[in-house]
Amino acid sequence: MIIKEREEPDELRIFSSLHRRRSLSEKEKKYFKSMQKGYTGEKHFDSLMKQLTCPHYLLNDLRFKHHNHFFQIDAILLLANEIYLFEIKNFEGEFYYDSEKLQMKKQIEVSDPPLLQLQKSESLLRQLLQSHHYNIRIQGFVVFVHPEFTLYQAPLNKPSSCQLRSISLSGN
């Protein structure tokens, strides 16, 4: 059951409106396209989650503040005694994982490493829940949803519960 549906981000709506009214700079166009692509990937992830048959609650696009730290979570899946935290990425192309960094093959490094984003969110969520006397298992996953995404050298064992995962959008 989806408790909180995903809504189009305000910033994406603003850029969409600006794009219709005036020409965007190249930097603005790139940022706008990146936001559109991210939102598309998140919506697709949501459609996949609607296929779950086990009892669950799904909360999308959450924003929290804990000890003056703001953090955002793409999706949380609540099961009976476990929380699954998802950082959703709609990257396409060939990437490789090296020393905590996700890098595009033959190109530049990804600016915000998804695994580090996830680890920060997981840690802050755990602290927030513990401050309210909730002690529940949390597992974090980076989910790459684009069908033309390839990740080389993915780490099999990470020190935390955070993990990298790739899922197919084709339904196969």
Short mmCIF file of C-alpha atoms in Angstrom, two decimals:
data_model
loop_
_atom_site.label_atom_id
_atom_site.label_comp_id
_atom_site.label_asym_id
_atom_site.label_seq_id
_atom_site.Cartn_x
_atom_site.Cartn_y
_atom_site.Cartn_z
CA MET A 1 0.00 0.00 0.00
CA ILE A 2 1.39 3.37 -0.99
CA ILE A 3 1.07 5.77 1.93
CA LYS A 4 2.76 8.74 0.26
CA GLU A 5 2.59 9.06 -3.52
CA ARG A 6 5.44 10.73 -5.34
CA GLU A 7 4.74 14.25 -6.55
CA GLU A 8 6.59 16.19 -9.21
CA PRO A 9 9.24 18.26 -7.39
CA ASP A 10 8.60 22.00 -7.15
CA GLU A 11 11.96 22.75 -8.75
CA LEU A 12 11.09 20.56 -11.76
CA ARG A 13 7.75 22.35 -12.15
CA ILE A 14 9.50 25.72 -12.00
CA PHE A 15 12.08 24.74 -14.61
CA SER A 16 9.32 23.29 -16.79
CA SER A 17 7.48 26.59 -16.64
CA LEU A 18 10.66 28.60 -17.33
CA HIS A 19 11.50 26.33 -20.27
CA ARG A 20 8.14 27.13 -21.88
CA ARG A 21 8.58 30.88 -21.34
CA ARG A 22 12.21 31.50 -22.27
CA SER A 23 15.36 29.89 -23.55
CA LEU A 24 17.35 28.18 -20.86
CA SER A 25 21.14 28.43 -20.74
CA GLU A 26 23.05 25.24 -21.57
CA LYS A 27 23.76 24.71 -17.87
CA GLU A 28 20.06 25.15 -17.01
CA LYS A 29 19.00 22.80 -19.82
CA LYS A 30 21.38 20.12 -18.58
CA TYR A 31 20.09 20.49 -15.01
CA PHE A 32 16.45 20.47 -16.18
CA LYS A 33 16.97 17.31 -18.24
CA SER A 34 18.73 15.66 -15.29
CA MET A 35 15.77 16.46 -13.01
CA GLN A 36 13.30 15.16 -15.61
CA LYS A 37 15.26 11.95 -16.04
CA GLY A 38 15.53 11.40 -12.28
CA TYR A 39 11.81 11.94 -11.77
CA THR A 40 11.00 9.57 -14.66
CA GLY A 41 13.19 6.89 -13.07
CA GLU A 42 11.54 7.37 -9.69
CA LYS A 43 8.05 7.10 -11.22
CA HIS A 44 9.07 3.90 -12.96
CA PHE A 45 10.42 2.49 -9.72
CA ASP A 46 7.04 3.33 -8.15
CA SER A 47 5.24 1.36 -10.86
CA LEU A 48 7.44 -1.65 -10.11
CA MET A 49 6.75 -1.36 -6.39
CA LYS A 50 3.00 -1.43 -7.05
CA GLN A 51 3.49 -5.04 -8.14
CA LEU A 52 4.53 -6.14 -4.62
CA THR A 53 2.15 -8.67 -3.17
CA CYS A 54 3.45 -8.91 0.40
CA PRO A 55 1.92 -6.68 3.12
CA HIS A 56 3.84 -3.40 3.03
CA TYR A 57 3.72 0.37 3.20
CA LEU A 58 5.59 2.54 0.71
CA LEU A 59 6.55 6.14 1.40
CA ASN A 60 8.04 8.19 -1.44
CA ASP A 61 10.17 11.30 -1.59
CA LEU A 62 10.65 12.01 2.10
CA ARG A 63 12.53 14.93 3.61
CA PHE A 64 13.78 14.92 7.18
CA LYS A 65 15.80 17.07 9.54
CA HIS A 66 17.79 15.55 12.37
CA HIS A 67 20.33 17.47 14.48
CA ASN A 68 20.41 20.32 11.94
CA HIS A 69 21.09 17.91 9.08
CA PHE A 70 18.59 17.81 6.24
CA PHE A 71 18.31 14.63 4.21
CA GLN A 72 16.06 13.27 1.51
CA ILE A 73 15.03 9.67 0.85
CA ASP A 74 13.66 8.58 -2.54
CA ALA A 75 11.59 5.69 -1.16
CA ILE A 76 11.09 3.71 2.04
CA LEU A 77 9.46 0.30 2.07
CA LEU A 78 8.07 -0.66 5.49
CA LEU A 79 7.60 -4.34 6.22
CA ALA A 80 6.58 -5.99 9.51
CA ASN A 81 9.96 -5.62 11.23
CA GLU A 82 12.27 -4.08 8.65
CA ILE A 83 12.77 -0.89 6.69
CA TYR A 84 14.17 -0.84 3.16
CA LEU A 85 15.62 2.47 2.09
CA PHE A 86 16.03 3.13 -1.65
CA GLU A 87 18.21 5.65 -3.47
CA ILE A 88 16.91 5.53 -7.05
CA LYS A 89 19.14 6.37 -10.00
CA ASN A 90 18.14 6.55 -13.66
CA PHE A 91 21.67 6.56 -15.07
CA GLU A 92 22.34 5.08 -18.49
CA GLY A 93 25.57 3.92 -20.02
CA GLU A 94 28.55 2.02 -18.71
CA PHE A 95 29.84 2.81 -15.23
CA TYR A 96 32.37 1.28 -12.94
CA TYR A 97 32.72 1.42 -9.19
CA ASP A 98 36.09 2.39 -7.77
CA SER A 99 37.03 3.46 -4.23
CA GLU A 100 33.55 4.54 -3.09
CA LYS A 101 32.99 6.41 -6.37
CA LEU A 102 30.77 5.65 -9.32
CA GLN A 103 32.48 6.71 -12.54
CA MET A 104 31.26 6.75 -16.10
CA LYS A 105 33.46 4.65 -18.32
CA LYS A 106 35.80 6.91 -20.34
CA GLN A 107 34.24 10.05 -18.88
CA ILE A 108 33.98 12.05 -15.70
CA GLU A 109 33.21 10.90 -12.17
CA VAL A 110 29.61 11.11 -10.90
CA SER A 111 29.45 14.22 -8.70
CA ASP A 112 27.37 12.83 -5.82
CA PRO A 113 28.34 9.20 -5.26
CA PRO A 114 25.02 7.34 -4.81
CA LEU A 115 26.38 4.90 -2.23
CA LEU A 116 27.66 7.75 -0.06
CA GLN A 117 24.29 9.53 -0.40
CA LEU A 118 22.58 6.33 0.73
CA GLN A 119 24.96 5.78 3.65
CA LYS A 120 24.35 9.33 4.89
CA SER A 121 20.57 8.95 4.62
CA GLU A 122 20.63 5.55 6.29
CA SER A 123 22.76 6.79 9.17
CA LEU A 124 20.62 9.88 9.77
CA LEU A 125 17.38 7.89 9.53
CA ARG A 126 18.72 5.37 12.05
CA GLN A 127 19.69 8.20 14.43
CA LEU A 128 16.29 9.84 13.99
CA LEU A 129 14.41 6.62 14.73
CA GLN A 130 16.61 5.83 17.73
CA SER A 131 16.01 9.32 19.13
CA HIS A 132 12.31 8.34 19.17
CA HIS A 133 13.12 4.95 20.76
CA TYR A 134 12.53 2.89 17.61
CA ASN A 135 15.06 0.17 17.02
CA ILE A 136 14.30 -1.50 13.72
CA ARG A 137 16.54 -3.06 11.10
CA ILE A 138 17.27 -0.77 8.14
CA GLN A 139 18.70 -1.97 4.83
CA GLY A 140 19.72 0.53 2.19
CA PHE A 141 19.94 -0.02 -1.54
CA VAL A 142 20.97 2.07 -4.51
CA VAL A 143 18.65 0.97 -7.31
CA PHE A 144 19.63 1.66 -10.93
CA VAL A 145 16.42 1.51 -12.97
CA HIS A 146 17.49 2.39 -16.51
CA PRO A 147 17.48 -0.64 -18.86
CA GLU A 148 20.68 0.58 -20.58
CA PHE A 149 22.72 0.81 -17.39
CA THR A 150 25.76 -1.39 -16.79
CA LEU A 151 27.84 -1.36 -13.62
CA TYR A 152 31.29 -2.95 -13.54
CA GLN A 153 33.24 -3.83 -10.39
CA ALA A 154 30.21 -3.56 -8.07
CA PRO A 155 31.29 -4.28 -4.50
CA LEU A 156 29.82 -7.50 -3.12
CA ASN A 157 30.49 -6.83 0.56
CA LYS A 158 30.14 -3.39 2.08
CA PRO A 159 30.81 -2.66 5.77
CA SER A 160 27.30 -1.23 6.26
CA SER A 161 23.99 -2.60 5.08
CA CYS A 162 24.08 -0.26 2.08
CA GLN A 163 24.29 -2.07 -1.22
CA LEU A 164 24.22 -1.40 -4.96
CA ARG A 165 21.52 -3.11 -7.01
CA SER A 166 20.44 -2.98 -10.62
CA ILE A 167 16.91 -3.94 -11.64
CA SER A 168 15.38 -4.37 -15.04
CA LEU A 169 12.56 -2.10 -16.18
CA SER A 170 11.57 -4.44 -18.97
CA GLY A 171 9.67 -6.70 -16.59
CA ASN A 172 11.68 -9.76 -17.72
#
